[in-house]
């Protein structure tokens, strides 16, 4: 049974295909511009958009709609129940992935899509601060090279 309208389905497909486009690309470019080097497509729970392996920082860009942003999580009127359940299950999955990553020693940054539009510089600063502080901490722990 097909629960999606044609428009919803094509929106869905474009979101899936668009894994490499828009909000997360903007963030990656901005991080690169301030000299931060990262990995993408890391095989970690929830498939973080950007990963800093040495600092063990994982960054997710959460779409306002799909992840139920409190400001922009508009509730579609058609198939309201379907979408409500879908978004609730996304949120539950986010929490499970967060827990799995934290257990493995990762620090997690979750950024709303709208934060990138509103304050990209602030988001980049926040990530850089965390990455730098986590890197220096792990550098202290490592035995010094001779
Ligand atoms: Zn939002």
GROMACS .gro file of C-alpha atoms and ligand atoms in nm:
model
  147
    1UNK     CA    1   0.000   0.000   0.000
    2UNK     CA    2   0.129   0.339  -0.095
    3UNK     CA    3   0.082   0.588   0.187
    4UNK     CA    4   0.270   0.873   0.020
    5UNK     CA    5   0.124   1.110  -0.235
    6UNK     CA    6   0.325   1.162  -0.548
    7UNK     CA    7   0.466   1.491  -0.419
    8UNK     CA    8   0.562   1.345  -0.085
    9UNK     CA    9   0.732   1.054  -0.254
   10UNK     CA   10   0.935   1.273  -0.485
   11UNK     CA   11   1.028   1.497  -0.191
   12UNK     CA   12   1.138   1.185  -0.008
   13UNK     CA   13   1.346   1.060  -0.298
   14UNK     CA   14   1.511   1.394  -0.354
   15UNK     CA   15   1.604   1.406   0.015
   16UNK     CA   16   1.759   1.062  -0.008
   17UNK     CA   17   1.944   1.136  -0.329
   18UNK     CA   18   2.044   1.472  -0.192
   19UNK     CA   19   2.254   1.320   0.087
   20UNK     CA   20   2.548   1.519  -0.043
   21UNK     CA   21   2.376   1.848  -0.107
   22UNK     CA   22   2.270   2.171   0.055
   23UNK     CA   23   2.278   2.215   0.431
   24UNK     CA   24   2.554   1.967   0.508
   25UNK     CA   25   2.754   2.080   0.206
   26UNK     CA   26   2.734   2.440   0.324
   27UNK     CA   27   2.861   2.331   0.662
   28UNK     CA   28   3.146   2.128   0.513
   29UNK     CA   29   3.260   2.417   0.297
   30UNK     CA   30   3.252   2.651   0.595
   31UNK     CA   31   3.450   2.408   0.812
   32UNK     CA   32   3.704   2.362   0.536
   33UNK     CA   33   3.736   2.737   0.500
   34UNK     CA   34   3.848   2.775   0.862
   35UNK     CA   35   4.106   2.500   0.819
   36UNK     CA   36   3.921   2.210   0.976
   37UNK     CA   37   3.974   1.876   0.807
   38UNK     CA   38   3.716   1.605   0.849
   39UNK     CA   39   3.585   1.280   0.713
   40UNK     CA   40   3.248   1.214   0.557
   41UNK     CA   41   3.056   0.890   0.505
   42UNK     CA   42   3.206   0.740   0.819
   43UNK     CA   43   3.051   0.405   0.905
   44UNK     CA   44   2.917   0.510   1.242
   45UNK     CA   45   2.571   0.483   1.400
   46UNK     CA   46   2.336   0.728   1.232
   47UNK     CA   47   2.589   0.808   0.959
   48UNK     CA   48   2.711   1.146   1.083
   49UNK     CA   49   2.742   1.417   0.818
   50UNK     CA   50   3.088   1.521   0.932
   51UNK     CA   51   3.335   1.334   1.151
   52UNK     CA   52   3.660   1.441   1.319
   53UNK     CA   53   3.824   1.106   1.395
   54UNK     CA   54   4.117   1.226   1.608
   55UNK     CA   55   3.893   1.443   1.826
   56UNK     CA   56   3.616   1.183   1.817
   57UNK     CA   57   3.357   1.442   1.730
   58UNK     CA   58   3.057   1.349   1.514
   59UNK     CA   59   2.840   1.618   1.361
   60UNK     CA   60   2.485   1.572   1.237
   61UNK     CA   61   2.284   1.823   1.042
   62UNK     CA   62   1.920   1.754   1.122
   63UNK     CA   63   1.657   1.860   0.873
   64UNK     CA   64   1.392   2.071   1.043
   65UNK     CA   65   1.109   1.866   0.896
   66UNK     CA   66   1.244   1.514   0.929
   67UNK     CA   67   1.373   1.553   1.279
   68UNK     CA   68   1.078   1.751   1.410
   69UNK     CA   69   1.238   2.088   1.479
   70UNK     CA   70   1.033   2.273   1.743
   71UNK     CA   71   1.035   2.590   1.530
   72UNK     CA   72   0.991   2.452   1.177
   73UNK     CA   73   0.857   2.104   1.225
   74UNK     CA   74   0.538   2.181   1.036
   75UNK     CA   75   0.284   1.904   1.050
   76UNK     CA   76   0.143   1.813   0.711
   77UNK     CA   77  -0.236   1.798   0.710
   78UNK     CA   78  -0.259   1.498   0.480
   79UNK     CA   79  -0.150   1.169   0.629
   80UNK     CA   80  -0.096   1.352   0.957
   81UNK     CA   81  -0.067   1.034   1.156
   82UNK     CA   82   0.181   0.878   0.918
   83UNK     CA   83   0.410   1.180   0.939
   84UNK     CA   84   0.376   1.212   1.311
   85UNK     CA   85   0.484   0.852   1.358
   86UNK     CA   86   0.760   0.886   1.101
   87UNK     CA   87   0.906   1.193   1.270
   88UNK     CA   88   0.869   1.040   1.616
   89UNK     CA   89   1.053   0.729   1.499
   90UNK     CA   90   1.329   0.946   1.349
   91UNK     CA   91   1.368   1.120   1.684
   92UNK     CA   92   1.384   0.788   1.866
   93UNK     CA   93   1.646   0.663   1.622
   94UNK     CA   94   1.849   0.984   1.673
   95UNK     CA   95   1.849   0.918   2.046
   96UNK     CA   96   1.959   0.556   2.000
   97UNK     CA   97   2.240   0.661   1.767
   98UNK     CA   98   2.351   0.934   2.010
   99UNK     CA   99   2.367   0.680   2.290
  100UNK     CA  100   2.565   0.430   2.081
  101UNK     CA  101   2.814   0.696   1.976
  102UNK     CA  102   2.857   0.833   2.326
  103UNK     CA  103   2.918   0.485   2.454
  104UNK     CA  104   3.199   0.452   2.200
  105UNK     CA  105   3.355   0.776   2.326
  106UNK     CA  106   3.224   1.014   2.063
  107UNK     CA  107   3.113   1.365   2.133
  108UNK     CA  108   2.805   1.456   1.932
  109UNK     CA  109   2.702   1.785   1.778
  110UNK     CA  110   2.351   1.804   1.639
  111UNK     CA  111   2.274   2.108   1.433
  112UNK     CA  112   1.936   2.211   1.302
  113UNK     CA  113   1.922   2.291   0.936
  114UNK     CA  114   1.783   2.636   1.030
  115UNK     CA  115   2.090   2.715   1.241
  116UNK     CA  116   2.303   2.691   0.927
  117UNK     CA  117   2.082   2.945   0.758
  118UNK     CA  118   2.072   3.175   1.059
  119UNK     CA  119   2.423   3.160   1.201
  120UNK     CA  120   2.666   2.949   1.002
  121UNK     CA  121   2.964   3.132   1.155
  122UNK     CA  122   2.843   3.060   1.507
  123UNK     CA  123   2.791   2.692   1.425
  124UNK     CA  124   3.141   2.665   1.278
  125UNK     CA  125   3.290   2.837   1.583
  126UNK     CA  126   3.110   2.597   1.815
  127UNK     CA  127   3.235   2.291   1.626
  128UNK     CA  128   3.589   2.425   1.601
  129UNK     CA  129   3.604   2.495   1.974
  130UNK     CA  130   3.491   2.143   2.057
  131UNK     CA  131   3.725   1.976   1.806
  132UNK     CA  132   4.027   2.176   1.921
  133UNK     CA  133   3.962   2.108   2.290
  134UNK     CA  134   3.906   1.736   2.231
  135UNK     CA  135   4.219   1.710   2.017
  136UNK     CA  136   4.438   1.871   2.278
  137UNK     CA  137   4.294   1.646   2.545
  138UNK     CA  138   4.377   1.331   2.346
  139UNK     CA  139   4.723   1.470   2.270
  140UNK     CA  140   4.789   1.498   2.643
  141UNK     CA  141   4.682   1.139   2.700
  142UNK     CA  142   4.904   0.993   2.429
  143UNK     CA  143   5.256   0.892   2.529
  144UNK     CA  144   5.505   1.142   2.394
  145UNK     CA  145   5.707   1.044   2.089
  146UNK     CA  146   6.081   1.016   2.131
  147LIG    ZN1  147   1.419   2.454   1.234
   0.00000   0.00000   0.00000
